[in-house]
Amino acid sequence: MSDLTSRSGTRLARRLTHLYVGLALYGASSALLVRAGLGLEPWGVLHQGLAERTGISIGVVSIIVGAVVLLLWIPIRQRPGLGTVSNVFAVGIAMDGTLALVPDVHGLGAQIPVTAAGIVLNGVATGLYISARFGPGPRDGLMTGLNRLTGRSIRLVRTALEVAVVVTGFLLGGSLGVGTVLYALAIGPLAQFFLRLFDLPAPGSRTVAVAGRTPREAILPR
């Protein structure tokens, strides 16, 4: 019994480590895309646009948007988990912290590798965060809730949400560019790779559980 309890405690510690390291890296990766200046991930475009209009830091805007999106879970009857609530705060805090340490990048010779590093780091963060299995981020929960409520496919709901977010963010002054396109093309394969790499199979399982998840479950931590 004590051995089983010890293994269970160790696995929980690993899950928590994956969760919070993943969230911190997600915020850091978003900050790198901001500093590179070649375009942000879809929700980052909205956050930056709102930050430009309000004068609030982009990390705090991310927290506010996450909290508002979480409130939208109520009418669609989604239930948050530890990862959901942690996502609201941890990503924004890590983002502002990284922006305070990393200066702006100038010239394509520096902008391109920083953009690439931000995208790859985002994939690493995604694999860590989702492998912890503590619940989806607020934005992904909205997506899956709308999928369940409307009967539309995950792909259609996600595309519609992200197009609306990108267009709104761009109109507000958010950064849309080649980095946004590269992110859209690369994040899927990167996320799948790092999900397999960081997966924590259930005790006694010989298979990689995350790799076999359905599209509904294998969602990105926005």
mmCIF file of C-alpha atoms in Angstrom:
data_model
loop_
_atom_site.group_PDB
_atom_site.id
_atom_site.type_symbol
_atom_site.label_atom_id
_atom_site.label_comp_id
_atom_site.label_asym_id
_atom_site.label_seq_id
_atom_site.Cartn_x
_atom_site.Cartn_y
_atom_site.Cartn_z
ATOM 1 C CA MET A 1 0.000 0.000 0.000
ATOM 2 C CA SER A 2 2.795 2.429 0.952
ATOM 3 C CA ASP A 3 4.589 1.673 -2.320
ATOM 4 C CA LEU A 4 1.392 2.384 -4.263
ATOM 5 C CA THR A 5 0.874 5.624 -2.344
ATOM 6 C CA SER A 6 4.475 6.640 -3.029
ATOM 7 C CA ARG A 7 4.089 6.010 -6.762
ATOM 8 C CA SER A 8 0.826 7.934 -6.793
ATOM 9 C CA GLY A 9 2.443 10.873 -5.008
ATOM 10 C CA THR A 10 5.385 10.865 -7.396
ATOM 11 C CA ARG A 11 3.094 10.860 -10.415
ATOM 12 C CA LEU A 12 1.052 13.746 -8.989
ATOM 13 C CA ALA A 13 4.260 15.720 -8.425
ATOM 14 C CA ARG A 14 5.285 15.081 -12.038
ATOM 15 C CA ARG A 15 1.859 16.180 -13.294
ATOM 16 C CA LEU A 16 2.030 19.397 -11.279
ATOM 17 C CA THR A 17 5.540 20.038 -12.568
ATOM 18 C CA HIS A 18 4.387 19.540 -16.154
ATOM 19 C CA LEU A 19 1.441 21.856 -15.546
ATOM 20 C CA TYR A 20 3.274 24.824 -14.092
ATOM 21 C CA VAL A 21 6.467 24.533 -16.123
ATOM 22 C CA GLY A 22 4.304 24.259 -19.226
ATOM 23 C CA LEU A 23 2.276 27.350 -18.331
ATOM 24 C CA ALA A 24 5.412 29.351 -17.530
ATOM 25 C CA LEU A 25 7.008 28.335 -20.831
ATOM 26 C CA TYR A 26 3.809 29.171 -22.691
ATOM 27 C CA GLY A 27 3.912 32.720 -21.332
ATOM 28 C CA ALA A 28 7.625 32.972 -22.130
ATOM 29 C CA SER A 29 7.086 31.729 -25.693
ATOM 30 C CA SER A 30 4.356 34.312 -26.282
ATOM 31 C CA ALA A 31 6.691 37.024 -24.976
ATOM 32 C CA LEU A 32 9.413 35.942 -27.418
ATOM 33 C CA LEU A 33 6.961 36.316 -30.299
ATOM 34 C CA VAL A 34 6.141 39.822 -29.072
ATOM 35 C CA ARG A 35 9.820 40.772 -28.934
ATOM 36 C CA ALA A 36 10.520 39.248 -32.370
ATOM 37 C CA GLY A 37 7.879 41.502 -33.915
ATOM 38 C CA LEU A 38 6.999 39.246 -36.850
ATOM 39 C CA GLY A 39 3.479 38.366 -35.727
ATOM 40 C CA LEU A 40 1.844 36.662 -32.771
ATOM 41 C CA GLU A 41 -0.271 33.570 -32.205
ATOM 42 C CA PRO A 42 -4.035 34.207 -32.770
ATOM 43 C CA TRP A 43 -5.048 35.046 -29.192
ATOM 44 C CA GLY A 44 -1.800 36.974 -28.762
ATOM 45 C CA VAL A 45 -2.873 39.290 -31.590
ATOM 46 C CA LEU A 46 -6.039 40.106 -29.627
ATOM 47 C CA HIS A 47 -4.154 40.557 -26.357
ATOM 48 C CA GLN A 48 -1.647 42.898 -27.959
ATOM 49 C CA GLY A 49 -4.373 44.915 -29.661
ATOM 50 C CA LEU A 50 -6.229 45.361 -26.378
ATOM 51 C CA ALA A 51 -2.974 46.258 -24.616
ATOM 52 C CA GLU A 52 -2.274 48.931 -27.229
ATOM 53 C CA ARG A 53 -5.739 50.425 -26.765
ATOM 54 C CA THR A 54 -5.882 50.308 -22.976
ATOM 55 C CA GLY A 55 -2.283 50.890 -21.929
ATOM 56 C CA ILE A 56 -2.433 47.767 -19.747
ATOM 57 C CA SER A 57 0.425 45.283 -20.030
ATOM 58 C CA ILE A 58 -0.179 42.425 -22.445
ATOM 59 C CA GLY A 59 0.219 39.861 -19.647
ATOM 60 C CA VAL A 60 -2.496 41.508 -17.549
ATOM 61 C CA VAL A 61 -4.719 41.734 -20.640
ATOM 62 C CA SER A 62 -4.195 37.988 -21.130
ATOM 63 C CA ILE A 63 -5.337 37.376 -17.550
ATOM 64 C CA ILE A 64 -8.425 39.579 -17.974
ATOM 65 C CA VAL A 65 -9.391 37.954 -21.285
ATOM 66 C CA GLY A 66 -8.885 34.497 -19.780
ATOM 67 C CA ALA A 67 -11.133 35.372 -16.840
ATOM 68 C CA VAL A 68 -13.845 36.759 -19.152
ATOM 69 C CA VAL A 69 -13.680 33.660 -21.353
ATOM 70 C CA LEU A 70 -13.920 31.492 -18.232
ATOM 71 C CA LEU A 71 -17.140 33.277 -17.295
ATOM 72 C CA LEU A 72 -18.516 32.234 -20.680
ATOM 73 C CA TRP A 73 -18.172 28.634 -19.521
ATOM 74 C CA ILE A 74 -21.141 29.122 -17.183
ATOM 75 C CA PRO A 75 -23.925 29.256 -19.805
ATOM 76 C CA ILE A 76 -22.364 26.413 -21.816
ATOM 77 C CA ARG A 77 -21.949 24.297 -18.657
ATOM 78 C CA GLN A 78 -18.235 23.665 -18.818
ATOM 79 C CA ARG A 79 -16.417 22.678 -15.629
ATOM 80 C CA PRO A 80 -12.967 24.145 -14.974
ATOM 81 C CA GLY A 81 -10.070 22.166 -13.532
ATOM 82 C CA LEU A 82 -6.904 23.168 -11.730
ATOM 83 C CA GLY A 83 -5.170 23.654 -15.067
ATOM 84 C CA THR A 84 -7.967 25.917 -16.277
ATOM 85 C CA VAL A 85 -7.752 28.334 -13.357
ATOM 86 C CA SER A 86 -3.953 28.188 -13.271
ATOM 87 C CA ASN A 87 -3.844 28.994 -16.979
ATOM 88 C CA VAL A 88 -5.715 32.258 -16.444
ATOM 89 C CA PHE A 89 -3.024 33.655 -14.142
ATOM 90 C CA ALA A 90 0.239 31.803 -14.783
ATOM 91 C CA VAL A 91 0.569 32.495 -18.516
ATOM 92 C CA GLY A 92 0.038 36.238 -18.166
ATOM 93 C CA ILE A 93 2.423 36.537 -15.223
ATOM 94 C CA ALA A 94 5.136 34.574 -17.064
ATOM 95 C CA MET A 95 4.597 36.658 -20.169
ATOM 96 C CA ASP A 96 5.047 39.996 -18.409
ATOM 97 C CA GLY A 97 8.014 38.619 -16.480
ATOM 98 C CA THR A 98 9.750 37.512 -19.675
ATOM 99 C CA LEU A 99 9.008 40.823 -21.412
ATOM 100 C CA ALA A 100 10.650 42.623 -18.504
ATOM 101 C CA LEU A 101 13.840 40.612 -19.047
ATOM 102 C CA VAL A 102 14.043 40.290 -22.830
ATOM 103 C CA PRO A 103 14.585 43.428 -24.946
ATOM 104 C CA ASP A 104 13.086 44.132 -28.365
ATOM 105 C CA VAL A 105 14.765 42.344 -31.270
ATOM 106 C CA HIS A 106 15.725 44.245 -34.432
ATOM 107 C CA GLY A 107 16.753 42.998 -37.854
ATOM 108 C CA LEU A 108 15.632 39.824 -39.596
ATOM 109 C CA GLY A 109 18.868 38.084 -38.638
ATOM 110 C CA ALA A 110 17.685 38.153 -35.024
ATOM 111 C CA GLN A 111 13.907 38.294 -35.501
ATOM 112 C CA ILE A 112 13.662 35.028 -37.445
ATOM 113 C CA PRO A 113 15.499 32.804 -34.910
ATOM 114 C CA VAL A 114 13.647 34.421 -31.986
ATOM 115 C CA THR A 115 10.338 33.787 -33.747
ATOM 116 C CA ALA A 116 11.339 30.174 -34.408
ATOM 117 C CA ALA A 117 12.412 29.757 -30.783
ATOM 118 C CA GLY A 118 9.090 31.177 -29.599
ATOM 119 C CA ILE A 119 7.090 28.785 -31.773
ATOM 120 C CA VAL A 120 9.108 25.706 -30.774
ATOM 121 C CA LEU A 121 8.970 26.692 -27.098
ATOM 122 C CA ASN A 122 5.215 27.059 -27.435
ATOM 123 C CA GLY A 123 5.066 23.479 -28.709
ATOM 124 C CA VAL A 124 7.130 22.291 -25.736
ATOM 125 C CA ALA A 125 4.819 24.205 -23.376
ATOM 126 C CA THR A 126 1.756 22.704 -25.029
ATOM 127 C CA GLY A 127 3.081 19.158 -24.620
ATOM 128 C CA LEU A 128 3.878 19.718 -20.952
ATOM 129 C CA TYR A 129 0.628 21.467 -20.099
ATOM 130 C CA ILE A 130 -1.728 19.021 -21.785
ATOM 131 C CA SER A 131 0.175 15.942 -20.572
ATOM 132 C CA ALA A 132 -0.555 17.041 -16.993
ATOM 133 C CA ARG A 133 -4.288 16.384 -17.599
ATOM 134 C CA PHE A 134 -5.577 19.056 -15.228
ATOM 135 C CA GLY A 135 -8.213 20.416 -17.597
ATOM 136 C CA PRO A 136 -8.190 22.631 -20.719
ATOM 137 C CA GLY A 137 -7.348 26.311 -20.806
ATOM 138 C CA PRO A 138 -10.260 28.795 -20.791
ATOM 139 C CA ARG A 139 -10.133 29.392 -24.536
ATOM 140 C CA ASP A 140 -10.006 25.699 -25.430
ATOM 141 C CA GLY A 141 -12.819 24.957 -23.001
ATOM 142 C CA LEU A 142 -14.910 27.568 -24.801
ATOM 143 C CA MET A 143 -14.130 25.810 -28.057
ATOM 144 C CA THR A 144 -15.100 22.342 -26.849
ATOM 145 C CA GLY A 145 -18.184 23.726 -25.088
ATOM 146 C CA LEU A 146 -19.389 25.381 -28.292
ATOM 147 C CA ASN A 147 -18.632 22.172 -30.160
ATOM 148 C CA ARG A 148 -20.881 20.242 -27.776
ATOM 149 C CA LEU A 149 -23.577 22.934 -27.732
ATOM 150 C CA THR A 150 -23.805 23.550 -31.485
ATOM 151 C CA GLY A 151 -22.889 20.123 -32.825
ATOM 152 C CA ARG A 152 -20.341 21.728 -35.157
ATOM 153 C CA SER A 153 -16.929 20.123 -35.620
ATOM 154 C CA ILE A 154 -13.965 21.054 -33.436
ATOM 155 C CA ARG A 155 -12.120 22.203 -36.543
ATOM 156 C CA LEU A 156 -14.937 24.522 -37.626
ATOM 157 C CA VAL A 157 -15.510 25.974 -34.148
ATOM 158 C CA ARG A 158 -11.813 26.532 -33.557
ATOM 159 C CA THR A 159 -11.289 28.110 -36.968
ATOM 160 C CA ALA A 160 -14.252 30.450 -36.510
ATOM 161 C CA LEU A 161 -13.090 31.519 -33.042
ATOM 162 C CA GLU A 162 -9.497 32.124 -34.073
ATOM 163 C CA VAL A 163 -10.412 34.021 -37.244
ATOM 164 C CA ALA A 164 -12.693 36.264 -35.181
ATOM 165 C CA VAL A 165 -9.950 36.740 -32.572
ATOM 166 C CA VAL A 166 -7.237 37.517 -35.138
ATOM 167 C CA VAL A 167 -9.381 39.977 -37.097
ATOM 168 C CA THR A 168 -10.506 41.770 -33.937
ATOM 169 C CA GLY A 169 -6.963 41.901 -32.573
ATOM 170 C CA PHE A 170 -5.545 43.183 -35.872
ATOM 171 C CA LEU A 171 -8.160 45.936 -36.074
ATOM 172 C CA LEU A 172 -7.215 46.953 -32.534
ATOM 173 C CA GLY A 173 -3.541 47.187 -33.470
ATOM 174 C CA GLY A 174 -2.256 43.680 -32.751
ATOM 175 C CA SER A 175 0.749 42.293 -34.624
ATOM 176 C CA LEU A 176 -0.223 40.026 -37.530
ATOM 177 C CA GLY A 177 2.512 38.779 -39.819
ATOM 178 C CA VAL A 178 4.624 35.910 -41.068
ATOM 179 C CA GLY A 179 5.106 34.698 -37.489
ATOM 180 C CA THR A 180 1.337 34.230 -37.193
ATOM 181 C CA VAL A 181 1.287 32.098 -40.342
ATOM 182 C CA LEU A 182 4.317 30.054 -39.276
ATOM 183 C CA TYR A 183 2.728 29.479 -35.870
ATOM 184 C CA ALA A 184 -0.512 28.257 -37.457
ATOM 185 C CA LEU A 185 1.388 25.821 -39.699
ATOM 186 C CA ALA A 186 3.847 24.513 -37.115
ATOM 187 C CA ILE A 187 2.011 24.334 -33.804
ATOM 188 C CA GLY A 188 -0.062 21.249 -34.674
ATOM 189 C CA PRO A 189 2.882 18.971 -35.553
ATOM 190 C CA LEU A 190 4.977 20.411 -32.708
ATOM 191 C CA ALA A 191 2.201 19.876 -30.180
ATOM 192 C CA GLN A 192 1.688 16.273 -31.306
ATOM 193 C CA PHE A 193 5.426 15.538 -31.052
ATOM 194 C CA PHE A 194 5.811 16.994 -27.567
ATOM 195 C CA LEU A 195 2.583 15.420 -26.332
ATOM 196 C CA ARG A 196 4.081 12.035 -27.165
ATOM 197 C CA LEU A 197 7.390 12.999 -25.599
ATOM 198 C CA PHE A 198 5.976 14.257 -22.283
ATOM 199 C CA ASP A 199 2.980 11.936 -21.883
ATOM 200 C CA LEU A 200 2.470 10.451 -18.425
ATOM 201 C CA PRO A 201 0.706 7.094 -18.933
ATOM 202 C CA ALA A 202 -1.604 5.864 -16.212
ATOM 203 C CA PRO A 203 -0.010 3.425 -13.724
ATOM 204 C CA GLY A 204 0.323 -0.021 -15.309
ATOM 205 C CA SER A 205 -0.346 1.293 -18.811
ATOM 206 C CA ARG A 206 2.028 0.261 -21.604
ATOM 207 C CA THR A 207 0.619 2.616 -24.182
ATOM 208 C CA VAL A 208 1.002 6.319 -24.816
ATOM 209 C CA ALA A 209 -2.400 7.616 -23.866
ATOM 210 C CA VAL A 210 -2.094 11.162 -25.150
ATOM 211 C CA ALA A 211 -1.116 10.097 -28.651
ATOM 212 C CA GLY A 212 -4.370 8.212 -28.966
ATOM 213 C CA ARG A 213 -6.614 11.012 -27.774
ATOM 214 C CA THR A 214 -9.454 12.303 -29.892
ATOM 215 C CA PRO A 215 -9.319 15.827 -31.378
ATOM 216 C CA ARG A 216 -11.830 16.868 -28.696
ATOM 217 C CA GLU A 217 -9.333 15.984 -25.957
ATOM 218 C CA ALA A 218 -6.032 16.871 -27.609
ATOM 219 C CA ILE A 219 -6.492 20.631 -27.489
ATOM 220 C CA LEU A 220 -3.992 23.426 -27.096
ATOM 221 C CA PRO A 221 -3.684 25.537 -23.964
ATOM 222 C CA ARG A 222 -4.802 28.941 -25.115
#
